[in-house]
Amino acid sequence: AALARTASSLDEKVQEAEAAVAAKDAAFRAYVDEQRLEAAEFAQNQQQHILSLMDMVREVPENSEMSSPVRSAKARHAEKANSKLLLLANERIAVLERQLNETQLSRDSIQKHREREDEAREKLAEKTRECEDLEEELNELRFALRKIKDEVTIQDDLSINEGSDVKGQ
C-alpha cells in the first residue's frame, strides 16, 4: 500500500512538473517575444529619427554662381553639414550595434532557457522511469502477495479437510 501511494505521489509530481514546465515555457516565450518587439520598435523609431535628421542636414541649397565670400561661407556650412551628417551616421551605427547586442542577449537568454528546459525534461524522464519501475515493482509484489494468499488458502483448506477426516474416524 505504501508503495502504491509512493507511485501515485510520483505520478502526480510528474504531472505537476510537466504542467509547470509548460506554463513557464509559454510565459517565457511570450516575454521574449514582447521584449523583442519592443526592442525592434524602439530601434526602428531611433533609425527613423536619425534618418529624418540626416535628411534635414542634407538639404543644403547648392548655388555654384555665388561670389567668393558667399561660396566660402557656403563651404563652411557644407562642412558643418557633413560633420553633422557624420555624427548622425555614427549615432545610427551605435543604435544598430545596440540593437545587435540586444538581439544577442535575447538569443543567449533563449539558449539558457532551452538548456534549463532540457534539464527539466531529463529530470522528468528520470522521474517517469522511476515511477514506471516502482509500478512494475508494485505489480510484482501484488503478484507475489496473491500467490502467497492462494498458497495459504490452499493450506488452510487442506488442514481443515484433514481435521474433519481425523474427527470422522
CSV table of C-alpha atoms in Angstrom, one decimal:
chain,number,residue,atom,x,y,z
A,1,ALA,CA,0.0,0.0,0.0
A,2,ALA,CA,2.9,2.4,0.8
A,3,LEU,CA,4.5,1.6,-2.5
A,4,ALA,CA,1.2,2.3,-4.3
A,5,ARG,CA,1.0,5.7,-2.5
A,6,THR,CA,4.6,6.4,-3.5
A,7,ALA,CA,4.0,5.5,-7.1
A,8,SER,CA,0.8,7.6,-7.1
A,9,SER,CA,2.6,10.5,-5.5
A,10,LEU,CA,5.5,10.3,-8.0
A,11,ASP,CA,3.0,10.2,-10.9
A,12,GLU,CA,1.2,13.3,-9.5
A,13,LYS,CA,4.6,15.1,-9.1
A,14,VAL,CA,5.5,14.2,-12.7
A,15,GLN,CA,2.2,15.7,-14.0
A,16,GLU,CA,2.7,18.8,-11.9
A,17,ALA,CA,6.2,19.2,-13.2
A,18,GLU,CA,5.0,18.8,-16.8
A,19,ALA,CA,2.3,21.4,-16.3
A,20,ALA,CA,4.8,23.8,-14.5
A,21,VAL,CA,7.3,23.4,-17.3
A,22,ALA,CA,4.7,24.1,-20.0
A,23,ALA,CA,3.4,27.2,-18.2
A,24,LYS,CA,6.8,28.6,-17.6
A,25,ASP,CA,7.8,27.9,-21.2
A,26,ALA,CA,4.8,29.7,-22.5
A,27,ALA,CA,5.3,32.7,-20.2
A,28,PHE,CA,9.0,32.9,-21.1
A,29,ARG,CA,8.3,32.7,-24.8
A,30,ALA,CA,5.6,35.5,-24.5
A,31,TYR,CA,8.1,37.6,-22.5
A,32,VAL,CA,10.9,37.1,-25.0
A,33,ASP,CA,8.6,37.9,-27.9
A,34,GLU,CA,7.3,41.0,-26.2
A,35,GLN,CA,10.9,42.2,-25.4
A,36,ARG,CA,12.0,41.5,-29.0
A,37,LEU,CA,9.1,43.5,-30.4
A,38,GLU,CA,9.7,46.4,-28.1
A,39,ALA,CA,13.4,46.5,-28.9
A,40,ALA,CA,12.7,46.3,-32.7
A,41,GLU,CA,10.1,49.1,-32.4
A,42,PHE,CA,12.5,51.3,-30.3
A,43,ALA,CA,15.4,50.7,-32.8
A,44,GLN,CA,13.1,51.5,-35.7
A,45,ASN,CA,11.9,54.7,-34.1
A,46,GLN,CA,15.5,55.7,-33.5
A,47,GLN,CA,16.6,54.9,-37.0
A,48,GLN,CA,13.7,56.9,-38.5
A,49,HIS,CA,14.6,59.9,-36.2
A,50,ILE,CA,18.2,59.7,-37.3
A,51,LEU,CA,17.3,59.4,-41.0
A,52,SER,CA,15.0,62.4,-40.8
A,53,LEU,CA,17.7,64.4,-39.1
A,54,MET,CA,20.2,63.3,-41.8
A,55,ASP,CA,17.7,64.4,-44.5
A,56,MET,CA,17.4,67.8,-42.8
A,57,VAL,CA,21.1,68.2,-42.7
A,58,ARG,CA,21.5,67.2,-46.4
A,59,GLU,CA,19.1,69.9,-47.5
A,60,VAL,CA,21.7,72.4,-48.3
A,61,PRO,CA,20.9,74.6,-51.3
A,62,GLU,CA,23.8,74.4,-53.7
A,63,ASN,CA,24.4,77.5,-55.8
A,64,SER,CA,27.6,77.5,-57.7
A,65,GLU,CA,27.2,81.0,-59.1
A,66,MET,CA,27.8,82.7,-55.7
A,67,SER,CA,30.6,85.1,-55.1
A,68,SER,CA,33.8,84.0,-53.4
A,69,PRO,CA,32.9,85.2,-49.8
A,70,VAL,CA,29.5,83.6,-50.1
A,71,ARG,CA,30.9,80.5,-51.5
A,72,SER,CA,33.4,80.2,-48.7
A,73,ALA,CA,30.6,80.6,-46.1
A,74,LYS,CA,28.7,78.1,-48.1
A,75,ALA,CA,31.7,75.7,-47.9
A,76,ARG,CA,31.9,76.1,-44.2
A,77,HIS,CA,28.1,75.4,-43.9
A,78,ALA,CA,28.6,72.3,-46.1
A,79,GLU,CA,31.5,71.2,-43.8
A,80,LYS,CA,29.3,71.7,-40.8
A,81,ALA,CA,26.5,69.7,-42.5
A,82,ASN,CA,29.0,66.9,-43.4
A,83,SER,CA,30.2,66.9,-39.8
A,84,LYS,CA,26.6,66.7,-38.6
A,85,LEU,CA,25.9,64.0,-41.1
A,86,LEU,CA,28.9,62.1,-39.9
A,87,LEU,CA,27.7,62.5,-36.3
A,88,LEU,CA,24.3,61.2,-37.2
A,89,ALA,CA,25.7,58.3,-39.1
A,90,ASN,CA,27.8,57.4,-36.1
A,91,GLU,CA,24.6,57.6,-33.9
A,92,ARG,CA,22.9,55.3,-36.4
A,93,ILE,CA,25.8,52.9,-36.2
A,94,ALA,CA,25.6,53.0,-32.4
A,95,VAL,CA,21.8,52.3,-32.5
A,96,LEU,CA,22.4,49.3,-34.8
A,97,GLU,CA,25.1,48.0,-32.6
A,98,ARG,CA,22.9,48.3,-29.5
A,99,GLN,CA,20.1,46.5,-31.4
A,100,LEU,CA,22.6,43.8,-32.4
A,101,ASN,CA,23.7,43.4,-28.7
A,102,GLU,CA,20.1,43.2,-27.5
A,103,THR,CA,19.4,40.6,-30.1
A,104,GLN,CA,22.5,38.6,-29.0
A,105,LEU,CA,21.4,38.9,-25.3
A,106,SER,CA,17.9,37.7,-26.3
A,107,ARG,CA,19.4,34.8,-28.2
A,108,ASP,CA,21.6,33.9,-25.2
A,109,SER,CA,18.6,34.1,-22.9
A,110,ILE,CA,16.6,31.8,-25.1
A,111,GLN,CA,19.5,29.4,-25.2
A,112,LYS,CA,19.8,29.3,-21.4
A,113,HIS,CA,16.1,28.8,-21.2
A,114,ARG,CA,16.3,25.9,-23.6
A,115,GLU,CA,19.1,24.3,-21.6
A,116,ARG,CA,17.1,24.6,-18.4
A,117,GLU,CA,14.1,23.2,-20.2
A,118,ASP,CA,16.2,20.3,-21.5
A,119,GLU,CA,17.4,19.6,-17.9
A,120,ALA,CA,13.9,19.7,-16.6
A,121,ARG,CA,12.8,17.3,-19.3
A,122,GLU,CA,15.7,15.0,-18.5
A,123,LYS,CA,14.7,15.1,-14.8
A,124,LEU,CA,11.1,14.5,-15.8
A,125,ALA,CA,12.1,11.4,-17.9
A,126,GLU,CA,14.2,10.1,-15.0
A,127,LYS,CA,11.2,10.5,-12.6
A,128,THR,CA,8.9,8.9,-15.1
A,129,ARG,CA,11.3,5.9,-15.4
A,130,GLU,CA,11.5,5.8,-11.6
A,131,CYS,CA,7.7,5.8,-11.4
A,132,GLU,CA,7.4,3.1,-14.0
A,133,ASP,CA,10.0,1.0,-12.1
A,134,LEU,CA,8.0,1.4,-8.9
A,135,GLU,CA,4.8,0.5,-10.7
A,136,GLU,CA,6.5,-2.6,-12.0
A,137,GLU,CA,7.8,-3.5,-8.6
A,138,LEU,CA,4.3,-2.9,-7.2
A,139,ASN,CA,2.8,-5.3,-9.7
A,140,GLU,CA,5.4,-7.9,-8.9
A,141,LEU,CA,4.7,-7.5,-5.2
A,142,ARG,CA,0.9,-7.8,-5.8
A,143,PHE,CA,1.5,-10.9,-7.8
A,144,ALA,CA,3.7,-12.4,-5.1
A,145,LEU,CA,1.1,-11.4,-2.4
A,146,ARG,CA,-1.7,-13.1,-4.4
A,147,LYS,CA,0.5,-16.2,-4.8
A,148,ILE,CA,1.2,-16.3,-1.1
A,149,LYS,CA,-2.5,-15.8,-0.3
A,150,ASP,CA,-3.5,-18.6,-2.6
A,151,GLU,CA,-1.0,-20.9,-1.0
A,152,VAL,CA,-2.1,-20.0,2.5
A,153,THR,CA,-5.8,-20.6,1.4
A,154,ILE,CA,-4.9,-24.0,-0.1
A,155,GLN,CA,-3.0,-25.0,3.1
A,156,ASP,CA,-5.9,-23.8,5.3
A,157,ASP,CA,-8.3,-25.8,3.2
A,158,LEU,CA,-6.1,-28.9,3.4
A,159,SER,CA,-5.7,-28.5,7.2
A,160,ILE,CA,-9.5,-28.1,7.6
A,161,ASN,CA,-10.1,-31.2,5.4
A,162,GLU,CA,-7.5,-33.2,7.4
A,163,GLY,CA,-9.1,-32.0,10.6
A,164,SER,CA,-12.5,-33.1,9.5
A,165,ASP,CA,-11.1,-36.5,8.3
A,166,VAL,CA,-9.5,-37.1,11.7
A,167,LYS,CA,-12.7,-36.3,13.6
A,168,GLY,CA,-14.7,-38.5,11.3
A,169,GLN,CA,-12.6,-41.6,12.1
